[in-house]
């Protein structure tokens, strides 16, 4: 059984930084892309950033230049370094990944809450 577990969320002041981590575990043959999405109260879930197994990255315009996605293939982990945080970054942040296990499919974590407030 494959699981994705996020960590690193919390309360931070505007302008501050946080680093989110996501660990994939279970019977994993390989992981294709990994990514982060977020969902603010009353809004739809939206893409934050993705990274391929070759390290190619993609970012939402709202976070370009402030957030950095990275991954450690040996540890089956993906990270999101968030700098210059704004109140509008407040949301639940969810990790997802396309994983080859018994077949291939997209898995989601349960999320970690990021609150940016003074």
Short mmCIF file of C-alpha atoms in Angstrom, two decimals:
data_model
loop_
_atom_site.label_atom_id
_atom_site.label_comp_id
_atom_site.label_asym_id
_atom_site.label_seq_id
_atom_site.Cartn_x
_atom_site.Cartn_y
_atom_site.Cartn_z
CA UNK A 1 0.00 0.00 0.00
CA UNK A 2 1.42 3.35 -1.06
CA UNK A 3 1.16 6.39 1.19
CA UNK A 4 2.17 10.03 0.89
CA UNK A 5 2.68 11.91 4.16
CA UNK A 6 3.29 15.66 4.32
CA UNK A 7 4.96 17.58 7.12
CA UNK A 8 6.31 21.04 7.82
CA UNK A 9 3.21 23.19 7.83
CA UNK A 10 2.45 25.76 10.49
CA UNK A 11 1.92 29.41 11.31
CA UNK A 12 4.36 31.94 9.88
CA UNK A 13 4.41 35.72 9.62
CA UNK A 14 4.22 37.46 6.24
CA UNK A 15 7.64 37.51 4.65
CA UNK A 16 8.69 34.37 6.45
CA UNK A 17 9.68 30.95 5.18
CA UNK A 18 8.59 27.34 5.57
CA UNK A 19 9.81 24.08 4.12
CA UNK A 20 7.30 21.36 3.41
CA UNK A 21 8.29 17.72 3.05
CA UNK A 22 6.44 14.76 1.60
CA UNK A 23 7.51 11.15 2.02
CA UNK A 24 6.26 8.36 -0.22
CA UNK A 25 6.30 4.88 1.28
CA UNK A 26 5.05 1.41 0.53
CA UNK A 27 5.52 -0.95 -2.36
CA UNK A 28 6.97 1.51 -4.87
CA UNK A 29 8.58 0.46 -8.12
CA UNK A 30 9.24 3.97 -9.38
CA UNK A 31 7.91 7.52 -9.12
CA UNK A 32 7.30 9.68 -12.15
CA UNK A 33 6.28 13.24 -11.39
CA UNK A 34 5.76 14.61 -7.89
CA UNK A 35 4.03 17.82 -7.02
CA UNK A 36 2.37 20.16 -4.59
CA UNK A 37 -1.16 21.54 -4.76
CA UNK A 38 -2.98 23.83 -2.38
CA UNK A 39 -6.54 24.58 -1.44
CA UNK A 40 -7.64 27.70 0.40
CA UNK A 41 -10.97 27.85 2.24
CA UNK A 42 -13.82 28.25 -0.23
CA UNK A 43 -11.57 27.80 -3.24
CA UNK A 44 -10.71 24.99 -5.60
CA UNK A 45 -7.50 23.01 -5.30
CA UNK A 46 -4.78 24.53 -7.48
CA UNK A 47 -1.37 23.54 -8.73
CA UNK A 48 1.61 25.00 -6.90
CA UNK A 49 4.58 23.18 -8.45
CA UNK A 50 5.60 19.90 -10.04
CA UNK A 51 8.89 18.15 -10.64
CA UNK A 52 9.61 15.27 -13.00
CA UNK A 53 11.81 12.30 -12.26
CA UNK A 54 14.50 14.08 -14.31
CA UNK A 55 14.21 17.25 -12.24
CA UNK A 56 12.23 19.38 -14.66
CA UNK A 57 10.09 21.84 -12.70
CA UNK A 58 6.90 23.77 -13.28
CA UNK A 59 5.44 26.53 -11.09
CA UNK A 60 2.20 28.42 -10.79
CA UNK A 61 2.66 32.08 -11.68
CA UNK A 62 1.62 33.10 -8.16
CA UNK A 63 4.63 31.36 -6.59
CA UNK A 64 7.36 31.79 -9.21
CA UNK A 65 10.49 33.27 -7.71
CA UNK A 66 9.34 32.57 -4.14
CA UNK A 67 8.85 28.80 -3.97
CA UNK A 68 11.28 26.04 -4.94
CA UNK A 69 10.36 22.40 -5.45
CA UNK A 70 12.97 19.67 -5.16
CA UNK A 71 13.08 15.92 -4.71
CA UNK A 72 15.31 13.19 -3.37
CA UNK A 73 14.76 10.14 -5.54
CA UNK A 74 16.76 7.87 -3.25
CA UNK A 75 14.46 8.70 -0.34
CA UNK A 76 11.22 8.99 -2.35
CA UNK A 77 10.71 12.49 -1.01
CA UNK A 78 9.66 15.84 -2.42
CA UNK A 79 10.13 19.22 -0.79
CA UNK A 80 8.68 22.69 -1.18
CA UNK A 81 10.76 25.60 0.06
CA UNK A 82 8.48 28.58 0.49
CA UNK A 83 10.01 32.03 0.93
CA UNK A 84 8.54 35.54 1.10
CA UNK A 85 5.23 34.07 2.21
CA UNK A 86 2.08 36.16 1.81
CA UNK A 87 -1.29 35.89 3.55
CA UNK A 88 -2.78 34.67 0.27
CA UNK A 89 -0.51 31.62 0.48
CA UNK A 90 -2.59 30.41 3.41
CA UNK A 91 -4.03 27.03 2.44
CA UNK A 92 -3.88 23.31 2.93
CA UNK A 93 -0.91 22.01 0.93
CA UNK A 94 -1.18 18.57 -0.62
CA UNK A 95 1.51 16.36 -2.06
CA UNK A 96 0.78 14.18 -5.07
CA UNK A 97 2.78 11.78 -7.14
CA UNK A 98 2.37 9.42 -10.06
CA UNK A 99 3.69 6.15 -8.69
CA UNK A 100 4.25 2.79 -10.31
CA UNK A 101 3.32 0.14 -7.78
CA UNK A 102 0.86 -2.57 -8.74
CA UNK A 103 0.07 -0.58 -11.86
CA UNK A 104 0.45 3.17 -12.07
CA UNK A 105 -1.75 5.85 -10.61
CA UNK A 106 -1.75 9.21 -8.88
CA UNK A 107 -1.62 9.25 -5.11
CA UNK A 108 -2.44 12.12 -2.75
CA UNK A 109 -1.37 12.93 0.77
CA UNK A 110 -3.80 14.16 3.41
CA UNK A 111 -2.30 17.63 3.47
CA UNK A 112 -0.56 20.02 5.82
CA UNK A 113 -1.89 23.44 6.79
CA UNK A 114 0.08 26.61 6.13
CA UNK A 115 -1.16 29.81 7.74
CA UNK A 116 0.50 33.12 6.93
CA UNK A 117 -0.61 35.77 9.37
CA UNK A 118 0.77 38.46 11.65
#
